[in-house]
Coordinates of C-alpha atoms and ligand atoms in Angstrom, one line a residue:
Chain L
X1 CA 19.9 42.6 -61.1
X2 CA 22.4 39.9 -60.1
X3 CA 21.5 37.3 -57.5
X4 CA 24.2 35.0 -56.2
X5 CA 24.1 32.2 -53.7
X6 CA 23.7 28.5 -52.8
X7 CA 20.8 26.4 -54.1
X8 CA 18.3 24.7 -51.7
X9 CA 16.5 22.1 -53.7
X10 CA 13.0 20.9 -53.2
X11 CA 10.3 18.9 -55.1
X12 CA 7.0 19.6 -56.9
X13 CA 3.9 21.2 -55.5
X14 CA 5.6 22.9 -52.5
X15 CA 2.4 24.5 -51.0
X16 CA 2.1 27.7 -49.0
X17 CA 1.0 25.6 -45.9
X18 CA 4.5 24.0 -45.7
X19 CA 6.2 27.3 -46.5
X20 CA 4.5 28.9 -43.5
X21 CA 2.1 26.8 -41.5
X22 CA -1.2 28.2 -40.3
X23 CA -0.1 28.1 -36.6
X24 CA 2.1 31.2 -37.4
X25 CA -0.5 33.1 -39.5
X26 CA -1.5 35.4 -36.7
X27 CA 2.0 36.9 -37.1
X28 CA 2.5 39.7 -39.5
X29 CA 6.1 40.9 -39.0
X30 CA 8.4 39.7 -41.8
X31 CA 11.2 38.7 -39.3
X32 CA 8.7 36.7 -37.1
X33 CA 7.4 34.9 -40.2
X34 CA 11.0 34.2 -41.5
X35 CA 11.8 32.4 -38.3
X36 CA 9.4 29.6 -39.3
X37 CA 10.0 29.6 -43.1
X38 CA 9.8 26.0 -44.5
X39 CA 9.9 24.5 -41.1
X40 CA 7.5 21.7 -41.9
X41 CA 9.4 20.8 -45.1
X42 CA 13.0 21.1 -44.0
X43 CA 14.0 21.7 -40.4
X44 CA 17.5 22.5 -41.5
X45 CA 16.6 25.2 -43.9
X46 CA 16.9 28.2 -41.5
X47 CA 20.2 27.0 -40.2
X48 CA 21.6 26.6 -43.8
X49 CA 20.2 29.6 -45.6
X50 CA 22.5 32.6 -46.3
X51 CA 21.5 36.0 -47.7
X52 CA 21.2 35.8 -51.5
X53 CA 20.6 32.0 -51.5
X54 CA 18.2 30.6 -54.0
X55 CA 15.3 28.1 -53.6
X56 CA 15.1 25.7 -56.5
X57 CA 11.9 23.6 -56.9
X58 CA 9.9 21.6 -59.3
X59 CA 6.5 22.4 -60.7
X60 CA 3.6 24.4 -59.2
X61 CA 5.7 26.1 -56.4
X62 CA 3.5 28.0 -54.0
X63 CA 0.3 26.2 -54.6
X64 CA -2.6 26.4 -52.2
X65 CA -3.5 29.2 -49.9
X66 CA -3.2 32.9 -50.9
X67 CA -1.3 33.8 -47.8
X68 CA 1.3 36.4 -48.7
X69 CA 3.0 35.4 -45.5
X70 CA 4.7 32.7 -47.7
X71 CA 6.7 35.0 -50.0
X72 CA 7.2 37.4 -47.2
X73 CA 8.8 34.7 -45.0
X74 CA 11.0 33.5 -47.9
X75 CA 12.2 37.0 -48.7
X76 CA 12.8 37.9 -45.1
X77 CA 14.7 34.7 -44.6
X78 CA 17.2 36.2 -47.0
X79 CA 16.4 34.2 -50.1
X80 CA 17.4 36.2 -53.2
X81 CA 15.1 34.4 -55.7
X82 CA 13.0 31.3 -56.3
X83 CA 13.7 29.1 -59.4
X84 CA 10.9 26.6 -60.3
X85 CA 9.7 24.7 -63.3
X86 CA 6.4 26.5 -62.7
X87 CA 4.7 28.6 -60.1
X88 CA 1.1 28.6 -58.8
X89 CA -0.7 31.7 -59.9
X90 CA -1.4 33.6 -56.6
X91 CA 2.1 32.9 -55.2
X92 CA 3.5 34.3 -58.5
X93 CA 1.5 37.6 -58.1
X94 CA 2.3 37.9 -54.4
X95 CA 6.0 37.4 -54.9
X96 CA 6.2 40.0 -57.6
X97 CA 4.0 42.4 -55.6
X98 CA 6.4 42.3 -52.7
X99 CA 9.6 42.3 -54.8
X100 CA 10.7 38.7 -54.5
X101 CA 12.2 37.7 -57.9
X102 CA 11.0 34.5 -59.5
X103 CA 12.6 32.5 -62.4
X104 CA 10.4 30.1 -64.3
X105 CA 12.7 27.5 -66.0
X106 CA 12.1 23.8 -66.2
X107 CA 15.7 23.4 -67.4
X108 CA 17.3 25.2 -64.5
X109 CA 14.9 23.5 -62.1
X110 CA 16.0 20.0 -63.3
X111 CA 19.7 20.7 -63.7
X112 CA 20.6 22.5 -60.5
X113 CA 21.3 20.2 -57.6
X114 CA 21.1 21.0 -53.9
X115 CA 24.1 23.1 -52.7
X116 CA 25.1 24.2 -56.2
X117 CA 26.4 27.7 -56.4
X118 CA 24.2 29.7 -58.8
X119 CA 24.1 33.2 -60.2
X120 CA 21.0 34.7 -61.7
X121 CA 21.0 37.7 -64.2
X122 CA 17.3 38.7 -64.2
X123 CA 17.5 41.2 -67.0
X124 CA 19.6 39.0 -69.3
X125 CA 17.5 35.9 -68.5
X126 CA 20.4 33.7 -67.6
X127 CA 21.0 31.3 -64.7
X128 CA 24.7 30.4 -64.3
X129 CA 25.5 27.2 -62.4
X130 CA 29.0 28.0 -61.1
X131 CA 29.4 24.6 -59.6
X132 CA 28.6 22.7 -62.8
X133 CA 29.9 25.4 -65.2
X134 CA 26.5 25.5 -67.0
X135 CA 24.1 28.2 -68.2
X136 CA 20.3 28.0 -68.5
X137 CA 18.4 30.7 -70.3
X138 CA 14.9 31.8 -69.4
X139 CA 12.5 34.4 -70.8
X140 CA 13.0 37.7 -68.9
X141 CA 9.8 39.1 -67.5
X142 CA 7.7 41.4 -69.7
X143 CA 4.6 43.6 -69.3
X144 CA 3.1 44.1 -65.8
X145 CA 5.5 41.6 -64.2
X146 CA 8.6 43.4 -65.5
X147 CA 7.1 46.7 -64.2
X148 CA 6.5 45.2 -60.8
X149 CA 10.0 43.8 -60.6
X150 CA 11.6 47.1 -61.7
X151 CA 9.5 49.1 -59.2
X152 CA 10.4 46.6 -56.4
X153 CA 6.7 45.7 -55.9
X154 CA 3.2 47.0 -56.3
X155 CA 3.4 49.6 -53.5
X156 CA 5.4 52.1 -55.6
X157 CA 3.1 51.6 -58.7
X158 CA 0.0 52.3 -56.6
X159 CA 1.7 55.4 -55.1
X160 CA 2.4 56.8 -58.5
X161 CA -1.1 56.0 -59.7
X162 CA -2.7 57.8 -56.8
X163 CA -0.4 60.8 -57.3
X164 CA -1.5 61.1 -60.9
X165 CA -5.2 60.7 -60.0
Chain Z
X1 CA -16.0 34.1 -76.4
X2 CA -16.3 32.0 -73.2
X3 CA -18.4 33.3 -70.3
X4 CA -15.2 34.3 -68.5
X5 CA -14.0 36.3 -71.5
X6 CA -17.3 38.0 -71.8
X7 CA -17.5 39.1 -68.2
X8 CA -13.9 40.5 -68.3
X9 CA -14.5 42.2 -71.6
X10 CA -17.7 43.8 -70.3
X11 CA -16.0 45.0 -67.1
X12 CA -13.0 46.4 -69.0
X13 CA -15.4 48.2 -71.4
X14 CA -14.2 46.2 -74.4
X15 CA -16.0 44.3 -77.2
X16 CA -13.7 41.5 -77.0
X17 CA -10.7 40.0 -75.0
X18 CA -8.4 37.2 -75.8
X19 CA -6.6 34.7 -73.5
X20 CA -3.1 36.0 -72.7
X21 CA -4.0 39.7 -72.9
X22 CA -3.5 42.0 -69.9
X23 CA -6.5 44.1 -68.9
X24 CA -7.5 46.3 -66.1
X25 CA -11.0 46.0 -64.7
X26 CA -13.0 48.0 -62.2
X27 CA -14.1 45.7 -59.3
X28 CA -17.5 45.0 -57.9
X29 CA -16.2 43.7 -54.6
X30 CA -12.9 43.3 -52.7
X31 CA -12.7 40.8 -49.9
X32 CA -10.1 40.2 -47.1
X33 CA -10.1 38.1 -44.0
X34 CA -8.5 37.9 -40.6
X35 CA -5.4 36.3 -42.0
X36 CA -4.8 38.3 -45.1
X37 CA -6.6 41.5 -44.0
X38 CA -4.1 42.7 -41.4
X39 CA -1.2 42.6 -43.9
X40 CA -3.4 44.3 -46.5
X41 CA -4.4 47.1 -44.2
X42 CA -0.7 47.7 -43.3
X43 CA 0.1 47.8 -47.0
X44 CA -2.8 50.1 -47.7
X45 CA -1.4 52.7 -45.4
X46 CA 2.2 52.2 -46.7
X47 CA 0.8 52.8 -50.2
X48 CA -0.2 56.2 -48.9
X49 CA -3.9 55.5 -49.3
X50 CA -6.3 57.1 -46.8
X51 CA -9.8 56.3 -48.0
X52 CA -11.0 53.1 -49.6
X53 CA -12.4 53.6 -53.1
X54 CA -16.0 52.6 -52.1
X55 CA -16.8 51.4 -48.6
X56 CA -19.9 49.6 -50.0
X57 CA -17.7 47.4 -52.2
X58 CA -15.4 46.1 -49.5
X59 CA -16.1 43.1 -47.3
X60 CA -13.9 42.1 -44.3
X61 CA -14.6 38.8 -42.7
X62 CA -13.0 37.4 -39.5
X63 CA -13.5 33.7 -39.9
X64 CA -10.2 31.8 -39.7
X65 CA -9.4 32.1 -36.0
X66 CA -12.8 33.2 -34.7
X67 CA -14.1 33.2 -32.1
X68 CA -10.7 34.6 -31.6
X69 CA -8.4 31.8 -30.5
X70 CA -5.7 33.9 -28.7
X71 CA -4.5 37.5 -28.1
X72 CA -2.8 37.8 -31.5
X73 CA -6.0 36.6 -33.4
X74 CA -8.1 39.0 -31.3
X75 CA -5.7 41.9 -32.1
X76 CA -5.9 41.0 -35.9
X77 CA -9.7 40.9 -35.8
X78 CA -9.8 44.2 -33.9
X79 CA -7.6 45.8 -36.6
X80 CA -10.2 44.8 -39.2
X81 CA -13.1 46.0 -37.0
X82 CA -11.5 49.4 -36.3
X83 CA -10.6 49.9 -40.0
X84 CA -14.2 49.0 -41.0
X85 CA -15.5 51.5 -38.5
X86 CA -13.1 54.3 -39.5
X87 CA -13.7 53.8 -43.3
X88 CA -17.4 53.4 -43.0
X89 CA -17.3 49.8 -44.3
X90 CA -20.6 48.2 -43.2
X91 CA -19.7 44.7 -44.4
X92 CA -17.5 43.6 -41.5
X93 CA -18.4 40.2 -40.1
X94 CA -17.1 38.3 -37.1
X95 CA -19.7 37.0 -34.7
X96 CA -23.4 36.7 -35.1
X97 CA -24.6 37.2 -38.6
X98 CA -21.2 36.1 -39.9
X99 CA -19.5 32.9 -40.8
X100 CA -17.0 31.6 -43.3
X101 CA -16.4 34.2 -46.0
X102 CA -17.2 32.1 -49.0
X103 CA -20.5 31.0 -47.6
X104 CA -21.7 34.4 -46.2
X105 CA -20.8 36.5 -49.3
X106 CA -23.2 34.5 -51.5
X107 CA -25.7 34.1 -48.6
X108 CA -25.9 37.8 -48.1
X109 CA -26.3 38.5 -51.8
X110 CA -23.0 40.4 -52.0
X111 CA -22.0 38.7 -55.2
X112 CA -24.1 38.8 -58.3
X113 CA -23.9 37.1 -61.7
X114 CA -21.7 38.9 -64.1
X115 CA -19.6 40.7 -61.5
X116 CA -15.8 40.8 -61.2
X117 CA -14.7 40.1 -57.7
X118 CA -11.3 39.6 -56.1
X119 CA -10.6 38.3 -52.6
X120 CA -7.5 37.9 -50.5
X121 CA -8.3 34.3 -50.1
X122 CA -7.6 31.5 -52.6
X123 CA -11.1 30.1 -52.5
X124 CA -12.6 33.3 -53.8
X125 CA -13.2 31.3 -56.9
X126 CA -16.3 29.9 -55.1
X127 CA -18.5 32.7 -56.5
X128 CA -18.0 31.5 -60.0
X129 CA -21.0 29.3 -59.1
X130 CA -23.1 32.4 -59.4
X131 CA -21.7 33.2 -62.9
X132 CA -19.3 35.8 -61.6
X133 CA -15.6 36.1 -62.4
X134 CA -14.0 35.7 -59.0
X135 CA -10.4 35.0 -58.2
X136 CA -8.1 34.9 -55.3
X137 CA -5.2 37.3 -54.7
X138 CA -2.8 38.1 -51.9
X139 CA -2.8 41.0 -49.4
X140 CA -0.9 43.5 -51.5
X141 CA -3.3 43.1 -54.4
X142 CA -6.2 43.5 -52.1
X143 CA -4.7 46.6 -50.6
X144 CA -4.2 48.1 -54.1
X145 CA -7.7 47.2 -55.0
X146 CA -9.1 48.8 -51.9
X147 CA -7.3 52.0 -52.8
X148 CA -7.9 52.1 -56.5
X149 CA -11.0 50.0 -57.1
X150 CA -9.4 48.1 -59.9
X151 CA -7.1 45.2 -60.6
X152 CA -5.0 44.0 -63.6
X153 CA -5.7 40.5 -65.0
X154 CA -4.2 38.3 -67.6
X155 CA -7.2 36.9 -69.4
X156 CA -7.1 33.2 -68.7
X157 CA -7.6 30.4 -71.2
X158 CA -10.6 28.3 -70.4
X159 CA -11.0 24.5 -69.8
X160 CA -14.5 23.1 -70.2
X161 CA -15.7 20.1 -68.2
X162 CA -19.0 18.6 -69.4
X163 CA -20.7 16.2 -67.0
X164 CA -23.3 13.7 -68.1
X165 CA -24.8 10.5 -66.7
X166 CA -26.8 9.6 -63.6
X167 CA -24.5 9.0 -60.7
X168 CA -25.2 6.9 -57.5
X169 CA -27.2 8.6 -54.7
X170 CA -24.1 9.3 -52.6
X171 CA -22.1 11.1 -55.4
X172 CA -22.3 14.9 -54.8
X173 CA -20.7 18.0 -56.2
X174 CA -17.7 17.3 -53.9
X175 CA -17.1 13.9 -55.6
X176 CA -17.3 15.4 -59.1
X177 CA -14.7 18.0 -58.3
X178 CA -12.4 15.6 -56.4
X179 CA -12.7 13.2 -59.4
X180 CA -11.9 16.1 -61.8
X181 CA -8.8 17.1 -59.8
X182 CA -7.8 13.4 -59.7
X183 CA -8.0 13.4 -63.5
X184 CA -6.1 16.6 -64.3
X185 CA -3.8 17.0 -61.3
X186 CA -3.3 19.8 -58.9
X187 CA -1.7 22.0 -61.6
X188 CA -3.9 20.7 -64.4
X189 CA -5.8 24.0 -64.7
X190 CA -2.9 26.3 -63.6
X191 CA -3.7 30.0 -64.6
X192 CA -6.9 28.9 -66.4
X193 CA -10.6 29.3 -65.9
X194 CA -12.5 26.0 -65.3
X195 CA -16.0 26.1 -66.8
X196 CA -18.4 23.4 -65.6
X197 CA -21.3 22.5 -67.8
X198 CA -23.6 19.6 -68.9
X199 CA -26.9 18.2 -67.8
X200 CA -25.5 16.9 -64.5
X201 CA -24.3 20.4 -63.5
X202 CA -27.6 21.9 -64.6
X203 CA -29.4 19.6 -62.2
X204 CA -27.2 20.5 -59.2
X205 CA -28.5 22.8 -56.4
X206 CA -26.4 25.9 -55.7
X207 CA -24.7 24.4 -52.6
X208 CA -23.1 21.7 -54.7
X209 CA -22.2 24.2 -57.5
X210 CA -20.4 26.3 -54.9
X211 CA -18.5 23.3 -53.7
X212 CA -17.3 22.5 -57.3
X213 CA -16.2 26.1 -58.0
X214 CA -14.6 26.4 -54.6
X215 CA -12.1 23.7 -55.4
X216 CA -11.1 25.0 -58.9
X217 CA -8.0 26.5 -57.1
X218 CA -7.1 22.9 -56.0
X219 CA -6.4 22.2 -59.7
X220 CA -4.4 25.5 -59.9
X221 CA -7.2 27.4 -61.6
X222 CA -7.6 31.1 -61.6
X223 CA -11.4 30.7 -61.4
X224 CA -14.2 28.2 -61.7
X225 CA -17.5 29.2 -63.3
X226 CA -20.9 27.8 -64.1
X227 CA -23.2 29.8 -66.4
X228 CA -26.2 31.2 -64.5
X229 CA -29.5 29.4 -65.2
X230 CA -32.9 29.2 -63.5
X231 CA -31.4 27.6 -60.3
X232 CA -28.9 30.5 -60.0
X233 CA -31.4 33.3 -60.6
X234 CA -34.0 31.7 -58.2
X235 CA -31.2 31.4 -55.7
X236 CA -30.1 35.1 -55.9
X237 CA -33.6 36.3 -55.7
X238 CA -34.5 34.4 -52.5
X239 CA -35.6 36.9 -49.9
X240 CA -32.8 36.4 -47.4
X241 CA -30.2 36.5 -50.2
X242 CA -31.5 39.5 -52.1
X243 CA -32.4 41.9 -49.3
X244 CA -29.1 43.7 -49.1
X245 CA -27.5 44.7 -52.3
X246 CA -27.8 45.7 -55.8
X247 CA -30.3 43.6 -57.7
X248 CA -28.5 43.8 -61.0
X249 CA -27.4 40.6 -62.4
X250 CA -25.7 40.4 -65.8
X251 CA -26.2 36.9 -67.2
X252 CA -23.5 35.8 -69.6
X253 CA -23.0 32.5 -71.2
X254 CA -20.4 31.0 -73.5
X255 CA -20.9 31.1 -77.2
X256 CA -21.4 27.8 -79.0
X257 CA -18.1 28.5 -80.9
X258 CA -16.1 29.7 -77.9
X259 CA -12.5 28.5 -77.8
X260 CA -11.3 26.2 -75.0
X261 CA -7.7 25.1 -74.3
X262 CA -9.4 21.7 -73.8
X263 CA -12.8 20.1 -73.4
X264 CA -13.2 17.2 -71.0
X265 CA -16.3 15.0 -70.9
X266 CA -17.0 12.9 -67.8
X267 CA -19.8 10.4 -67.5
X268 CA -20.8 10.2 -63.9
X269 CA -22.3 6.7 -64.3
X270 CA -18.7 5.6 -63.7
X271 CA -17.9 8.0 -60.8
X272 CA -18.0 6.6 -57.3
X273 CA -17.9 8.7 -54.1
X274 CA -14.2 10.0 -54.0
X275 CA -11.6 10.1 -51.3
X276 CA -8.4 12.2 -51.7
X277 CA -5.5 10.6 -49.9
X278 CA -2.7 12.5 -48.3
X279 CA -1.0 14.8 -49.1
X280 CA -2.5 16.3 -52.3
X281 CA -6.1 16.7 -53.5
X282 CA -5.2 14.9 -56.7
X283 CA -4.6 11.6 -54.9
X284 CA -8.2 10.5 -55.4
X285 CA -9.6 7.0 -55.2
X286 CA -13.2 5.6 -55.5
X287 CA -14.6 4.7 -52.2
X288 CA -14.5 1.0 -53.1
X289 CA -10.7 1.2 -53.4
X290 CA -9.9 2.9 -50.1
X291 CA -9.2 -0.1 -48.0
X292 CA -9.0 0.0 -44.2
X293 CA -8.3 3.5 -43.0
X294 CA -9.0 4.0 -39.3
X295 CA -9.7 7.6 -38.3
X296 CA -9.4 9.7 -35.2
X297 CA -11.4 12.7 -36.3
X298 CA -14.1 13.6 -38.8
X299 CA -14.7 17.3 -39.8
X300 CA -17.9 18.3 -41.5
X301 CA -17.9 21.9 -42.5
X302 CA -15.6 24.5 -44.2
X303 CA -16.3 26.7 -47.1
X304 CA -16.5 23.6 -49.3
X305 CA -19.2 21.8 -47.4
X306 CA -20.6 23.9 -44.6
X307 CA -23.9 24.6 -46.4
X308 CA -27.2 23.7 -44.9
X309 CA -27.7 21.0 -47.6
X310 CA -24.4 19.4 -46.5
X311 CA -25.6 19.3 -42.9
X312 CA -28.9 17.7 -43.9
X313 CA -27.0 14.9 -45.7
X314 CA -24.8 14.3 -42.7
X315 CA -27.8 14.4 -40.3
X316 CA -29.7 11.9 -42.5
X317 CA -26.8 9.4 -42.0
X318 CA -26.1 10.2 -38.4
X319 CA -29.8 10.1 -37.3
X320 CA -30.3 7.3 -34.8
X321 CA -26.7 6.2 -35.0
X322 CA -23.6 6.8 -32.8
X323 CA -20.2 8.2 -33.7
X324 CA -17.6 5.4 -33.1
X325 CA -15.8 5.4 -29.8
X326 CA -12.6 7.3 -29.9
X327 CA -13.6 9.4 -32.9
X328 CA -14.2 13.1 -32.6
X329 CA -16.8 14.2 -35.1
X330 CA -16.8 18.0 -35.4
X331 CA -19.7 19.6 -37.3
X332 CA -19.3 23.3 -38.2
X333 CA -22.2 25.1 -39.9
X334 CA -20.8 27.6 -42.5
X335 CA -22.6 30.6 -41.2
X336 CA -24.7 31.9 -38.3
X337 CA -27.8 31.8 -40.6
X338 CA -27.1 28.1 -41.4
X339 CA -26.5 27.3 -37.8
X340 CA -29.8 28.8 -36.8
X341 CA -31.7 27.0 -39.6
X342 CA -29.9 23.7 -38.7
X343 CA -31.1 24.2 -35.2
X344 CA -34.6 24.9 -36.2
X345 CA -34.7 21.8 -38.4
X346 CA -33.5 19.6 -35.6
X347 CA -30.2 18.8 -37.3
X348 CA -28.1 20.1 -34.4
X349 CA -30.0 17.9 -32.0
X350 CA -29.4 14.9 -34.3
X351 CA -25.7 15.6 -34.3
X352 CA -25.5 16.1 -30.6
X353 CA -27.5 12.9 -30.0
X354 CA -25.1 11.0 -32.3
X355 CA -22.2 12.1 -30.2
X356 CA -20.9 14.9 -32.5
X357 CA -19.4 18.2 -31.4
X358 CA -21.1 21.2 -33.0
X359 CA -19.1 24.4 -33.2
X360 CA -20.1 28.0 -34.1
X361 CA -19.0 28.9 -37.7
X362 CA -15.3 29.1 -38.2
X363 CA -12.6 27.9 -40.6
X364 CA -10.8 26.5 -37.5
X365 CA -9.6 23.0 -38.2
X366 CA -9.7 23.3 -42.0
X367 CA -6.3 25.1 -41.8
X368 CA -5.1 23.7 -38.5
X369 CA -5.8 26.9 -36.7
X370 CA -7.9 25.8 -33.8
X371 CA -11.1 23.8 -32.8
X372 CA -9.7 20.4 -33.9
X373 CA -6.0 20.5 -34.6
X374 CA -4.4 17.1 -35.2
X375 CA -1.5 15.5 -33.2
X376 CA 1.4 13.6 -34.8
X377 CA 0.2 10.3 -36.2
X378 CA -3.5 11.3 -36.1
X379 CA -5.8 10.8 -39.1
X380 CA -8.9 12.8 -40.1
X381 CA -11.5 12.5 -42.8
X382 CA -12.7 16.0 -43.7
X383 CA -15.1 17.8 -46.0
X384 CA -12.5 20.5 -46.4
X385 CA -10.5 21.2 -49.6
X386 CA -6.8 20.7 -48.8
X387 CA -4.9 17.7 -47.4
X388 CA -1.4 19.2 -47.6
X389 CA 1.3 18.2 -45.1
X390 CA 0.4 19.7 -41.8
X391 CA -2.7 21.5 -43.0
X392 CA -4.8 20.4 -40.1
X393 CA -2.0 20.4 -37.5
X394 CA 1.1 18.3 -37.0
X395 CA 3.2 17.6 -40.2
X396 CA 3.0 13.9 -39.3
X397 CA -0.8 13.9 -39.3
X398 CA -3.0 12.8 -42.3
X399 CA -6.1 14.2 -43.9
X400 CA -8.5 12.4 -46.3
X401 CA -10.8 14.6 -48.2
X402 CA -14.4 13.5 -49.0
X403 CA -18.1 14.5 -49.1
X404 CA -20.3 15.1 -46.0
X405 CA -21.9 11.7 -46.7
X406 CA -18.6 9.8 -46.6
X407 CA -17.4 11.8 -43.6
X408 CA -20.5 11.1 -41.6
X409 CA -20.5 7.4 -42.4
X410 CA -16.8 7.2 -41.6
X411 CA -17.4 8.9 -38.2
X412 CA -19.9 6.1 -37.4
X413 CA -17.7 3.2 -38.5
X414 CA -14.5 4.7 -37.2
X415 CA -12.9 4.1 -40.6
X416 CA -13.4 5.5 -44.0
X417 CA -16.5 4.0 -45.6
X418 CA -19.6 4.6 -47.7
X419 CA -23.0 5.1 -46.2
X420 CA -24.0 2.0 -48.0
X421 CA -21.8 0.0 -45.6
X422 CA -23.7 1.1 -42.5
Ligands
SF4_1 S1 -12.8 27.1 -44.6 FE1 -10.7 26.5 -45.0 S2 -10.4 26.8 -47.2 FE2 -12.3 27.8 -46.6 S3 -11.7 30.0 -46.3 FE3 -11.6 28.9 -44.3 S4 -9.5 28.2 -44.2 FE4 -9.8 28.7 -46.3

């Protein structure tokens, strides 16, 4: 799968409270959540983001609350993937479960600047920085994570399991 | 093997598991709340599921926005209530008899030592204090678990924290965990199990053990755990805890030669009461290094510190004193049962006489939902577990995390201080 877009760069420990603040947690529709994505971190984000764009962050992205509203909001805002030096565990599971691709790469996280044009090849494990003419390799997903990504999320896997049982 | 590895191996029907391995385990309990539940239920039906795997092993708790703060919150709670009714799930809690999920699940005896529990809430790791393997997930994982009764896990590496020494009177479990997070950072235990041990932990009552395991997630951990001992077993066999469910407890403990990614030894002689400064739980300082921090609000409650023992400590400090003018001190018992007991013991009267506000059980202000949301520029001291940007309201507000003792003393002085300064 190829993802191509502009990078929006943020720091370390971006928590799920700033990704989608609690005052919007009574909402459940993806579009309603997307309308407030990252609003406490970057008021300009929603104006700037285009379909396929990539969030690039430092370490421990998605820490804090288990709210799946966070990856749902990011995905529904049109973001094609999140690149980070590392991800918080629950966010990682949630994102794969709903089919939001994640790339864990300290190298890409450090090298990509805000507004760089990037292209991600998930299967090959390569991030291309078109603006800087650089490439960063990452380990493609394996095991359960790869299955989840291939199936587009957990829903299909559960459907198949229930059909077998 | 470590205690966490033993619990997972036993659940997966294996002799042994190793960190890094992927396993699938049957679950003893699946939890969702009024925030994560509605999305989980929608996903449950989109998965094509009709019946939950076992209505007796599912718990739904409306606690974040209850008593329902607005029409949307009321609609979400109703979704959970109707689903519970339709599926025959008896363990649905909202009003009387309910409270904050991570307090009422242990209180009602719904978690037992040795069990594997997942919850669509990050602080599900609280139940590790009972010697269970408990971890937070999101709504889709919870939906899959409600349908299938199982979940996949990557067996975590373990970190061991050994506490020794004899701390000052005002150092509680909250201070030990804040200190620990200050030492290792908010991602210092990412993906790992944090095991707490040592003579100091063995002497702690359950309430403080719950507080410690509750905040394992604040270091990025998958779970926190304390091996069951006499205190644990006495606690789970109390009458009001054990009346409901399955009496079986499987008591595991780590082998002497268990392997840890790292072992930390902390001597509490040197640990002061801790305060975590905005905007991360790792920004901790000893109370003597806090300086002059004037506050607008103090919150005593949440799944970290809404236990009866916490209210007793706060009441001891507030008794016969007055909350400073201009400070809103909000006290929130963690459950209906605790609220009732606090009333019988005269704690509620003490709080009201001191000028506190006492609310029915709710998460409310802990996540900036309702019942104490902060305006721009306002500052709160709170016994909650997170002080992220905007967590309690406006992104330009500030939260300082501390124990009930520090929060109560600060409410009286109108600035962050130790009870010793009163
Ligand atoms: S009290 Fe706070 S941390 Fe605990 S479950 Fe409620 S919102 Fe989450």
